[in-house]
Amino acid sequence: MSKNITIALAGNPNSGKTTLFNALTGARHSVGNWPGVTVEKKEGMLKYKENDIIAVDLPGTYSLSPYSIEEMIARNYIVDEAPDVVVNIVDASNIERNLYLSTQLIELGKPVIIALNMMDVAERRGYRIDEKKLSEALGVPVVPIIATQKKGIEKLLDTALDIVFGKVSYNPNQVNYGKDLEKKIEETIEMLRENKKASKFNLRWLALKVIEEDEAVLDLLGIAPQLQNDEIAATDEISLEDDYESFIADKKYTYVANIISKAVKKPKDQGLTTSDKIDKVLTNKWLGLPIFAGLMYFVFWFAITFGEVFLDMIDGWFGTLGEMAAASLEGVGAADWLVSLVADGIIGGVGGVLTFLPQIAFLFVAISILEDSGYMARVAFIMDRAMRKIGLSGKAFIPMIIGFGCSVPAVMGTRTLENEKDRLTSIMVVPFMSCGARAPIYILFAGVFFPGNESNIIFALYILGIIVAIICALIFKKTLFKGDQTPFVMELPPYRFPTFRGTGIAVWERVKAYILRAGTIIFSASILIWFILGFNFSGSVDMVDSIGAGIGRAMAPIFKPLGFGSWQAALSLITGLMAKEVVVSSMAVIYGLGEAVGEAAMDGDVLGFASALKAAGFTSLSAISFMVFSLLYIPCLAVIGVIKRETNSWKWTGFSVVYTFVVAWVVAFLVYQIGGLLGF
């Protein structure tokens, strides 16, 4: 007998959920050695023993209390979607903390299997876990696995099928909350039996949530807080020192500690782990920030130096492609406008961006290695002191780090922040972090105007983005988003050697997204730019009389105080709203250099791209001002869209657009004007 089965994967952050999800489904979702990598659920399919199985990777959570969005996503899915089995991935090397979530999952009433992951790490630390005793104590199946090596996967699936087909009994043990609270739970259950909306849920779990005054559950049941208080209070003869939520949590921890004492043996003298010893240096109070700065500088040096090796090759390939395309079209008698569209518009525009793919790819390699090693989680710890001074915790720095890759997942990563005001503050400042899409602008301008110092310039821009983000966050926390400071509680994962597969997947996913953007957004934008630069409402015209030139001239005065008041620069920045890479592709089309852009950037070619920029009024100082403005100004449309979705507010979305433009203008103005006064 076969069946369609849904398995939900739930667990603490960084417990290996996504690794198991990839192992089960063959997917290649990026995993990271730090918490917060998965902030929304993902689904994948697999077929096992004639059964069609849907695996759902839920966001990592430490509990199922509704304190943050990812906790709500995980809880709502299990409660509302009713998966056939919940596989709770437990980090065996940190089992005591992980089992707290297990007790909550079991209370939801869905069949739970404990997947005891990272058994190899636990054994290296000297842990001896008796799976049988652990299973007996919890009353649920326990399956040891090593997700990274795909060990134990078949047994895990067999156990899931046994539960679904009723081949094994499922009798989970419950936490005993003591005589008084158990009586209260029973009384609340009786009250809930009369509530029709409660019928589809596990009543014991529901009763606990009502007693804890869980707002989401009270809203769901249509019980006003005051009403439930009155109804409960009518039979409440218990006097507790703590609030119920704290009391229940304390009972759960006691329950888990009792289980651990029976099923787990730890070495008496655990000593310092290798990660602890490394952290003594990397997270040192005085050394942490300088080491972080040094590593980031190395990242940019690595990307620029090694990327240049391949740049000529790609540049030459696009040059040959453009010549071949033009020759072929002319050979078949194609119209001049079509030859121009393909050679100058499409190949020139798209090639102008893809020429920089090697540097972008090496940048992703370096960042992925830092993520997989576990160092990025330390950065949040290192930055905690600075972040705390502005009213945020180091945890708020994690979305900012994600922003080094792309601002879209970074904005979504703010879901891990429990405090709504902290979340809004982070959403507002994340776009200042320099994403990979801006890198072609830096590489191009730094290569033309500062040959030999590209790494220094790009490093300075990344640091400037962090500084501006922190200053703006400070202003927001003192004005718009005042509130109490949230304590910083975050697990530091052990250091691990990045694997070729893991790093390869992460880099490929990012490179693929970059190429897809070149093939879609930038491709479309190149055609659009070619059109508005070749036509006006009367038909085909010279570029200076085109629609694009008219738009650029209308906007150019705004940028004149910043040092780049040409219509070409203004139009390039406007098109960058579609995607930041489009700034470079626009310039490639506008200046008619197409495939030669990369080569010109490499050689600092004064007669090529540099001469075109100088003809438009650029100097070394205005080039810096242009890069600073590109770093800080309005995020691209994809980021604006996700800001609207995450804030659910046009007001904050519009505010984000306006204030980032103002900040970019002011900072670029200061850079250009002060630089001019100093004689640069």
XYZ file of C-alpha atoms in Angstrom:
680
model
C 0.000 0.000 0.000
C 1.422 3.410 -0.974
C 0.412 6.811 0.246
C 1.086 10.514 -0.123
C 2.914 11.560 3.026
C 3.979 14.924 4.401
C 6.985 15.110 6.709
C 7.780 18.386 8.480
C 11.395 18.996 9.499
C 11.593 21.064 12.683
C 14.464 21.877 14.995
C 16.696 24.470 16.543
C 18.630 26.855 14.292
C 21.835 25.316 12.968
C 20.774 21.776 13.939
C 21.130 20.487 10.360
C 17.546 20.730 9.102
C 18.412 22.036 5.671
C 21.256 19.516 5.344
C 18.768 16.727 6.055
C 16.249 18.337 3.688
C 18.859 18.337 0.898
C 19.807 14.735 1.692
C 16.165 13.629 1.539
C 15.045 15.538 -1.534
C 18.244 15.939 -3.524
C 17.746 19.690 -3.338
C 20.710 22.007 -3.151
C 19.520 24.701 -0.825
C 22.297 26.683 0.749
C 23.167 25.698 4.309
C 25.162 27.792 6.702
C 27.023 27.216 9.941
C 25.071 29.916 11.716
C 21.519 30.467 12.933
C 18.901 32.176 10.787
C 19.789 30.650 7.395
C 16.239 29.306 6.934
C 13.560 31.895 7.723
C 10.707 30.542 5.625
C 9.526 27.025 4.886
C 10.729 25.134 1.839
C 9.139 22.100 0.228
C 10.692 19.231 -1.696
C 9.540 15.886 -3.081
C 10.964 12.381 -2.809
C 9.737 8.892 -3.546
C 10.515 6.153 -1.025
C 9.226 2.591 -1.197
C 6.435 3.568 -3.624
C 5.310 6.428 -1.379
C 5.275 10.031 -2.536
C 6.698 12.089 0.287
C 6.627 15.874 0.642
C 9.391 17.112 2.922
C 8.872 20.565 4.449
C 11.873 22.390 5.892
C 10.589 24.746 8.598
C 12.500 27.745 9.971
C 14.805 26.937 12.869
C 13.360 27.897 16.244
C 14.329 27.510 19.870
C 10.709 27.324 20.962
C 7.183 27.481 19.600
C 6.234 30.588 21.519
C 5.058 33.371 19.205
C 7.938 35.747 19.867
C 9.275 35.969 16.317
C 7.923 35.424 12.830
C 9.881 32.249 12.116
C 8.537 30.695 15.327
C 5.020 31.530 14.208
C 5.655 30.060 10.743
C 6.893 26.773 12.231
C 4.106 26.504 14.799
C 1.310 27.502 12.449
C 2.427 25.003 9.834
C 2.432 22.074 12.254
C -0.857 23.120 13.854
C -2.764 24.151 10.721
C -1.333 21.931 7.976
C -1.249 18.777 10.103
C 1.747 16.948 8.595
C 1.687 13.150 8.925
C 4.968 13.133 10.842
C 7.170 15.775 12.435
C 10.871 14.930 12.304
C 12.561 16.885 15.062
C 16.251 17.297 14.186
C 18.211 17.398 17.431
C 21.867 18.384 17.613
C 23.310 15.452 19.573
C 26.314 17.534 20.579
C 23.979 20.040 22.246
C 21.156 17.722 23.175
C 19.910 19.293 26.398
C 19.065 22.659 24.829
C 17.536 20.998 21.738
C 15.179 18.764 23.732
C 13.304 21.785 25.090
C 11.803 22.294 21.636
C 11.147 18.546 21.450
C 8.840 18.734 24.471
C 6.849 21.488 22.774
C 6.604 19.613 19.478
C 5.369 16.486 21.258
C 2.708 18.527 23.056
C 1.286 19.667 19.713
C -0.094 16.162 19.351
C 1.371 15.292 15.944
C 3.545 12.153 15.667
C 7.153 13.151 16.373
C 10.395 11.329 15.532
C 13.649 12.517 17.061
C 16.434 12.547 14.441
C 19.560 12.612 16.587
C 21.884 14.464 14.235
C 25.630 15.140 14.443
C 26.289 11.925 16.336
C 29.893 12.006 15.083
C 30.462 15.405 16.720
C 28.862 14.223 19.969
C 31.063 11.118 20.058
C 34.203 13.150 19.446
C 33.293 15.216 22.493
C 32.963 12.073 24.544
C 29.158 12.032 24.784
C 27.549 8.627 25.123
C 23.878 8.779 24.246
C 21.646 5.770 24.941
C 19.067 6.131 22.167
C 16.854 3.405 23.626
C 16.622 5.080 27.042
C 16.065 8.424 25.374
C 13.243 6.967 23.308
C 11.657 5.323 26.363
C 11.872 8.536 28.381
C 10.217 10.642 25.668
C 7.891 7.931 24.413
C 8.779 8.710 20.781
C 11.106 6.995 18.268
C 14.736 8.171 18.268
C 16.895 7.621 15.170
C 20.623 8.522 15.171
C 21.700 10.178 11.911
C 24.629 12.072 10.406
C 22.904 14.245 7.808
C 26.130 15.493 6.219
C 27.097 11.882 5.414
C 23.529 10.715 4.714
C 23.873 8.087 7.459
C 20.659 6.881 9.093
C 18.416 8.442 6.439
C 16.779 5.142 5.380
C 16.077 4.137 8.969
C 14.555 7.560 9.571
C 12.241 7.182 6.570
C 11.340 3.597 7.547
C 10.409 4.809 11.026
C 8.235 7.553 9.534
C 6.436 5.028 7.325
C 5.930 2.671 10.285
C 4.173 5.453 12.189
C 2.077 6.586 9.235
C 0.923 3.015 8.455
C 0.376 2.199 12.120
C 3.016 -0.554 12.260
C 4.308 0.833 15.553
C 2.376 2.386 18.377
C 2.928 6.021 19.202
C 2.507 6.833 22.888
C 4.455 9.971 23.791
C 5.117 10.793 27.408
C 3.905 14.119 28.734
C 5.648 16.610 30.939
C 4.229 16.446 34.453
C 3.629 20.030 35.583
C 2.763 19.095 39.139
C -0.530 18.436 40.897
C -1.815 22.002 40.974
C -1.058 22.931 37.392
C -2.225 19.559 36.086
C -5.550 20.213 37.768
C -5.711 23.606 36.088
C -4.919 22.030 32.730
C -7.780 19.551 33.151
C -10.178 22.321 34.087
C -9.136 24.354 31.080
C -9.543 21.351 28.809
C -13.104 20.936 30.056
C -13.769 24.574 29.291
C -12.317 24.173 25.800
C -14.513 21.162 25.002
C -17.375 23.620 24.673
C -15.461 25.755 22.182
C -16.104 24.490 18.633
C -12.966 26.179 17.302
C -10.851 24.079 19.639
C -12.076 20.745 18.356
C -9.408 20.249 15.684
C -6.476 20.888 18.023
C -4.758 18.898 20.743
C -6.654 20.091 23.812
C -3.778 19.658 26.283
C -1.501 21.852 24.157
C -4.319 24.315 23.671
C -4.990 24.407 27.411
C -1.339 25.179 28.129
C -1.384 28.033 25.620
C -4.591 29.444 27.143
C -3.061 29.285 30.613
C 0.068 31.023 29.277
C -2.250 33.667 27.752
C -0.830 33.114 24.286
C -2.410 35.975 22.315
C -2.445 34.109 18.993
C -4.292 31.154 20.526
C -6.758 33.359 22.395
C -7.509 35.219 19.159
C -7.895 31.932 17.312
C -10.406 30.637 19.844
C -12.238 33.931 20.031
C -11.580 34.223 23.741
C -11.050 37.734 25.028
C -8.117 37.848 27.466
C -10.292 39.280 30.191
C -12.957 36.610 29.605
C -10.495 33.766 29.783
C -8.975 35.299 32.875
C -12.360 35.443 34.500
C -13.241 31.915 33.535
C -9.907 30.539 34.659
C -9.838 32.665 37.765
C -13.186 31.301 38.809
C -11.615 27.920 39.461
C -8.068 29.070 40.086
C -6.927 28.252 43.608
C -3.283 28.068 42.707
C -0.850 30.640 43.917
C 2.345 30.591 41.877
C 5.387 32.726 42.440
C 6.099 33.009 38.725
C 3.827 33.754 35.844
C 2.455 30.619 34.224
C 4.646 30.843 31.149
C 7.839 30.917 33.209
C 6.559 28.167 35.485
C 5.743 25.908 32.536
C 9.121 26.583 30.916
C 10.896 25.759 34.166
C 9.022 22.458 34.441
C 10.020 21.563 30.896
C 13.700 22.233 31.595
C 13.499 20.108 34.743
C 11.859 17.319 32.714
C 14.605 17.514 30.070
C 17.371 17.554 32.693
C 15.934 14.404 34.251
C 15.919 12.644 30.871
C 19.483 13.724 30.127
C 20.693 12.347 33.466
C 19.355 8.916 32.494
C 20.161 8.726 28.787
C 23.334 10.769 28.302
C 26.767 10.383 29.788
C 29.178 13.261 29.407
C 32.908 13.237 30.195
C 33.583 14.594 33.670
C 36.324 16.918 32.485
C 35.101 18.321 29.193
C 37.764 21.027 29.025
C 37.938 23.578 26.255
C 36.917 22.500 22.793
C 38.884 23.505 19.716
C 36.190 26.078 18.961
C 36.568 27.517 22.468
C 40.318 27.893 21.961
C 39.888 29.584 18.573
C 37.262 31.906 20.033
C 39.711 33.084 22.674
C 41.510 34.823 19.796
C 38.852 35.582 17.175
C 36.258 36.955 19.611
C 38.771 38.572 21.921
C 37.590 41.895 23.331
C 40.480 43.797 21.738
C 41.391 41.598 18.775
C 37.901 40.718 17.494
C 37.202 43.874 15.452
C 40.708 44.228 13.915
C 40.624 40.556 12.881
C 37.159 41.024 11.359
C 38.383 44.074 9.409
C 41.483 42.167 8.280
C 39.423 39.205 7.076
C 37.046 41.446 5.130
C 39.997 43.180 3.463
C 41.390 39.770 2.531
C 37.998 38.825 1.040
C 38.103 41.779 -1.372
C 41.791 41.309 -2.198
C 41.100 37.629 -2.928
C 38.091 38.417 -5.164
C 39.838 41.172 -7.141
C 43.191 39.398 -7.530
C 41.930 35.967 -8.543
C 38.954 37.305 -10.510
C 41.266 39.273 -12.802
C 42.826 36.029 -14.014
C 39.581 35.144 -15.796
C 38.370 38.638 -16.701
C 40.330 38.926 -19.966
C 39.031 35.569 -21.114
C 35.360 36.501 -20.606
C 35.922 39.976 -21.995
C 37.454 38.499 -25.141
C 34.603 36.015 -25.452
C 31.978 38.760 -25.437
C 34.053 40.832 -27.863
C 34.194 37.934 -30.299
C 30.496 37.225 -29.791
C 29.586 40.833 -30.557
C 31.705 40.884 -33.733
C 30.309 37.558 -34.910
C 26.729 38.634 -34.232
C 27.194 41.931 -36.077
C 28.915 40.231 -39.028
C 26.241 37.553 -39.249
C 23.379 40.037 -39.198
C 25.050 42.300 -41.753
C 25.706 39.241 -43.904
C 21.991 38.465 -44.125
C 21.132 42.091 -44.853
C 19.670 42.912 -41.461
C 18.691 46.516 -40.853
C 21.245 48.736 -39.098
C 18.952 49.204 -36.114
C 18.785 45.415 -35.600
C 22.576 45.074 -35.785
C 22.901 47.892 -33.283
C 20.275 46.371 -30.980
C 21.984 42.971 -30.827
C 25.656 44.047 -30.843
C 25.496 47.280 -28.852
C 22.288 46.904 -26.884
C 22.006 43.251 -25.849
C 25.556 41.884 -26.050
C 27.061 45.194 -24.958
C 24.703 45.639 -22.012
C 24.607 42.060 -20.734
C 28.293 41.495 -21.492
C 29.203 44.670 -19.618
C 27.824 43.056 -16.455
C 28.869 39.427 -16.998
C 32.450 40.520 -17.646
C 32.752 41.015 -13.899
C 31.352 37.592 -13.039
C 34.765 36.143 -12.024
C 35.305 38.754 -9.306
C 31.726 38.320 -8.121
C 32.135 34.528 -8.001
C 35.362 34.735 -5.989
C 33.697 37.206 -3.635
C 30.911 34.667 -3.074
C 33.497 31.907 -2.518
C 35.222 33.880 0.235
C 31.971 34.884 1.949
C 30.600 31.316 1.753
C 33.764 29.924 3.380
C 33.402 32.411 6.242
C 29.722 31.463 6.626
C 30.289 27.699 6.543
C 33.214 27.867 8.958
C 31.004 29.423 11.636
C 32.892 32.720 11.711
C 29.962 34.870 10.563
C 28.018 33.943 13.703
C 30.998 35.285 15.708
C 30.772 38.578 13.850
C 27.369 39.156 15.434
C 28.964 38.456 18.830
C 31.899 40.764 18.069
C 29.576 43.541 16.937
C 27.279 43.155 19.933
C 29.076 45.831 21.948
C 28.822 48.414 19.153
C 25.233 47.432 18.366
C 24.231 47.617 22.032
C 25.337 51.261 22.172
C 22.751 52.092 19.532
C 20.020 50.123 21.260
C 20.217 46.931 19.211
C 21.762 43.565 19.996
C 24.443 41.790 17.986
C 21.696 39.541 16.661
C 20.449 42.476 14.574
C 23.821 42.467 12.796
C 23.146 39.046 11.253
C 20.695 40.352 8.607
C 23.248 43.048 7.840
C 25.882 40.380 7.201
C 23.455 38.530 4.922
C 23.117 41.846 3.076
C 26.702 41.449 1.830
C 25.249 38.848 -0.547
C 21.793 40.226 -1.340
C 19.436 42.564 0.491
C 16.335 40.461 -0.289
C 17.188 37.506 2.029
C 18.721 40.017 4.443
C 15.417 41.852 4.876
C 13.674 38.500 5.287
C 16.367 37.507 7.823
C 15.089 40.209 10.183
C 12.294 37.765 11.032
C 14.631 36.246 13.613
C 14.377 39.428 15.685
C 11.696 39.127 18.338
C 11.291 42.848 18.985
C 9.183 44.503 16.262
C 10.894 47.886 16.622
C 14.320 46.249 16.305
C 13.058 44.425 13.224
C 11.839 47.620 11.575
C 15.110 49.354 12.399
C 17.079 46.510 10.808
C 14.860 46.510 7.699
C 15.474 50.226 7.265
C 19.297 49.955 7.451
C 19.943 46.623 5.705
C 19.925 48.235 2.191
C 23.065 50.188 3.162
C 25.044 46.951 3.284
C 26.862 46.559 0.012
C 25.295 43.663 -1.901
C 26.970 41.697 -4.688
C 24.955 43.558 -7.338
C 26.831 46.768 -6.554
C 30.221 45.106 -6.957
C 30.426 45.628 -10.767
C 30.103 49.391 -10.199
C 32.972 49.398 -7.698
C 35.166 47.116 -9.778
C 34.622 49.221 -12.890
C 35.225 52.651 -11.337
C 38.011 51.514 -8.993
C 39.728 49.786 -11.918
C 39.531 52.898 -14.123
C 40.369 55.615 -11.602
C 42.377 53.777 -8.948
C 44.351 51.009 -10.672
C 46.355 49.016 -8.151
C 44.181 50.164 -5.244
C 40.908 48.442 -6.121
C 40.876 46.323 -2.940
C 41.415 49.381 -0.719
C 38.602 51.322 -2.399
C 36.110 48.449 -2.283
C 37.008 47.617 1.323
C 36.447 51.274 2.284
C 33.027 51.258 0.601
C 31.915 48.143 2.482
C 33.059 49.671 5.776
C 31.280 52.939 4.911
C 28.055 50.998 4.354
C 28.352 49.449 7.831
C 29.097 52.823 9.454
C 26.154 54.569 7.759
C 23.850 51.673 8.711
C 24.907 51.905 12.365
C 24.499 55.699 12.471
C 21.020 55.515 10.926
C 20.047 52.697 13.301
C 21.147 54.881 16.213
C 18.962 57.753 14.966
C 15.977 55.441 14.486
C 16.345 53.930 17.967
C 16.420 57.429 19.463
C 13.431 58.678 17.474
C 11.055 56.485 15.453
C 11.665 53.103 17.071
C 12.309 53.831 20.746
C 12.058 50.810 22.968
C 13.691 48.562 25.508
C 16.888 46.806 24.557
C 16.551 43.124 23.748
C 19.076 40.819 25.448
C 21.509 39.132 23.053
C 21.087 35.364 23.244
C 22.518 33.428 20.343
C 24.232 30.100 20.092
C 27.732 30.154 18.653
C 28.083 27.065 16.440
C 31.307 25.031 16.520
C 33.876 25.852 13.871
C 33.798 23.464 10.933
C 35.894 22.989 7.842
C 33.795 24.126 4.879
C 33.139 21.283 2.452
C 33.664 21.589 -1.302
C 30.061 20.501 -1.829
C 28.593 22.959 0.660
C 30.658 25.888 -0.564
C 30.074 24.872 -4.179
C 26.302 24.816 -3.707
C 26.248 28.173 -1.934
C 28.444 29.828 -4.577
C 26.559 28.238 -7.463
C 23.183 29.370 -6.125
C 24.448 32.959 -5.890
C 26.248 32.892 -9.239
C 23.185 31.340 -10.862
C 21.002 34.121 -9.480
C 23.497 36.681 -10.837
C 23.474 35.069 -14.291
C 19.683 34.769 -14.273
C 19.416 38.459 -13.495
C 21.749 39.139 -16.416
C 19.566 36.984 -18.654
C 16.280 38.494 -17.525
C 16.309 41.897 -15.827
C 19.572 43.139 -17.339
C 18.708 41.670 -20.754
C 15.356 43.485 -20.718
C 16.887 46.634 -19.303
C 19.572 46.662 -22.022
C 16.914 46.523 -24.727
C 14.899 49.251 -23.004
C 17.951 51.464 -22.594
C 18.986 50.900 -26.215
C 15.482 51.919 -27.288
C 15.185 55.077 -25.199
C 18.677 56.112 -26.320
C 17.893 55.662 -30.009
C 14.387 57.033 -30.285
C 12.115 59.845 -29.269
C 8.447 60.406 -30.049
C 9.302 61.424 -33.626
C 11.212 58.213 -34.382
C 14.890 57.247 -34.657
C 17.217 60.068 -33.577
C 20.752 60.703 -32.376
C 21.408 59.730 -28.767
C 21.604 63.345 -27.561
C 18.025 63.935 -28.752
C 16.615 60.668 -27.400
C 14.040 60.041 -24.679
C 16.773 58.673 -22.434
C 18.906 61.781 -22.828
C 15.856 63.901 -21.992
C 15.198 61.929 -18.805
C 18.863 62.147 -17.872
C 18.984 65.919 -18.445
C 15.896 66.420 -16.272
C 17.550 64.548 -13.378
C 21.151 65.653 -13.892
C 20.944 68.948 -11.906
C 20.163 66.930 -8.765
C 23.536 65.206 -9.060
C 25.626 68.189 -10.145
C 26.612 69.134 -6.538
C 27.828 65.544 -6.163
C 30.259 65.860 -9.072
C 28.505 63.785 -11.701
C 25.860 66.052 -13.197
C 25.909 64.570 -16.704
C 22.745 63.146 -18.223
C 24.566 59.845 -18.854
C 25.377 59.356 -15.149
C 21.888 60.413 -14.077
C 20.210 58.013 -16.487
C 22.484 55.133 -15.398
C 21.543 55.646 -11.749
C 17.823 55.783 -12.580
C 18.019 52.493 -14.480
C 19.855 51.018 -11.489
C 16.532 50.953 -9.658
C 15.674 47.836 -11.679
C 18.845 46.144 -10.423
C 22.134 47.689 -9.380
C 24.059 45.772 -12.034
C 22.046 47.683 -14.628
C 24.043 50.831 -13.784
C 27.079 49.252 -15.459
C 25.143 47.729 -18.361
C 23.524 51.133 -18.978
C 26.909 52.806 -19.095
C 28.159 50.148 -21.473
C 25.283 50.932 -23.842
C 25.380 54.716 -23.337
C 29.097 55.018 -23.939
C 28.965 52.455 -26.720
C 31.813 50.440 -25.306
C 29.932 47.211 -24.816
C 32.322 44.327 -24.411
C 35.324 46.609 -24.056
C 34.234 47.836 -20.643
C 35.923 45.045 -18.713
C 39.170 45.365 -20.598
C 39.162 49.112 -20.139
C 38.585 48.670 -16.440
C 41.487 46.235 -16.221
C 43.925 48.469 -18.020
C 42.729 51.832 -16.751
C 42.328 52.634 -20.420
C 42.294 56.429 -20.661
C 41.318 56.337 -24.309
C 38.507 53.866 -23.666
C 36.053 53.914 -20.815
C 38.020 56.425 -18.746
C 37.996 59.002 -21.531
C 34.239 58.575 -21.956
C 33.687 59.089 -18.235
C 35.933 62.141 -18.195
C 34.052 63.578 -21.153
C 30.948 63.234 -18.995
C 32.660 65.215 -16.233
C 34.035 62.427 -14.033
C 37.229 62.868 -12.013
C 38.799 60.587 -9.426
C 36.919 62.505 -6.727
C 33.580 62.414 -8.516
C 34.148 58.703 -9.206
C 34.363 58.119 -5.441
C 31.269 60.258 -4.954
C 29.458 58.195 -7.621
C 30.438 54.907 -5.946
C 29.319 56.238 -2.539
C 25.954 57.296 -3.979
C 25.576 53.903 -5.693
C 26.315 52.201 -2.371
C 23.666 54.068 -0.415
C 20.862 55.163 -2.705
C 17.394 53.647 -3.146
C 17.409 49.822 -3.114
C 16.398 47.940 -6.245
C 12.766 47.052 -7.000
C 13.128 43.490 -5.640
C 14.265 44.839 -2.265
C 11.541 47.491 -2.236
C 9.024 44.717 -2.846
C 10.283 42.581 0.007
C 10.353 45.600 2.338
C 6.666 46.137 1.545
C 5.936 42.477 2.224
C 7.881 42.318 5.485
C 6.586 45.609 6.900
C 3.118 45.236 5.385
C 3.160 48.988 5.102
C 3.365 51.363 2.156
C 4.294 54.074 4.637
C 7.539 52.387 5.727
C 8.253 51.235 2.180
C 7.942 54.791 0.875
C 9.968 56.085 3.799
C 12.738 53.614 2.980
C 12.864 54.830 -0.632
C 12.948 58.528 0.269
C 15.345 58.453 3.199
C 17.936 56.213 1.508
C 18.008 58.674 -1.405
C 18.474 61.601 0.984
C 21.211 59.815 2.940
C 23.015 58.844 -0.271
C 22.809 62.398 -1.603
C 24.055 63.975 1.640
C 26.984 61.549 2.118
C 28.064 61.779 -1.547
C 27.748 65.584 -1.344
C 29.993 65.690 1.731
C 32.532 63.375 0.101
C 32.714 65.471 -3.072
C 32.621 68.919 -1.494
C 35.007 68.185 1.385
C 37.289 66.295 -0.980
C 37.328 69.346 -3.253
C 38.177 71.658 -0.371
C 41.075 69.380 0.578
C 42.395 69.567 -2.961
C 41.601 66.066 -4.214
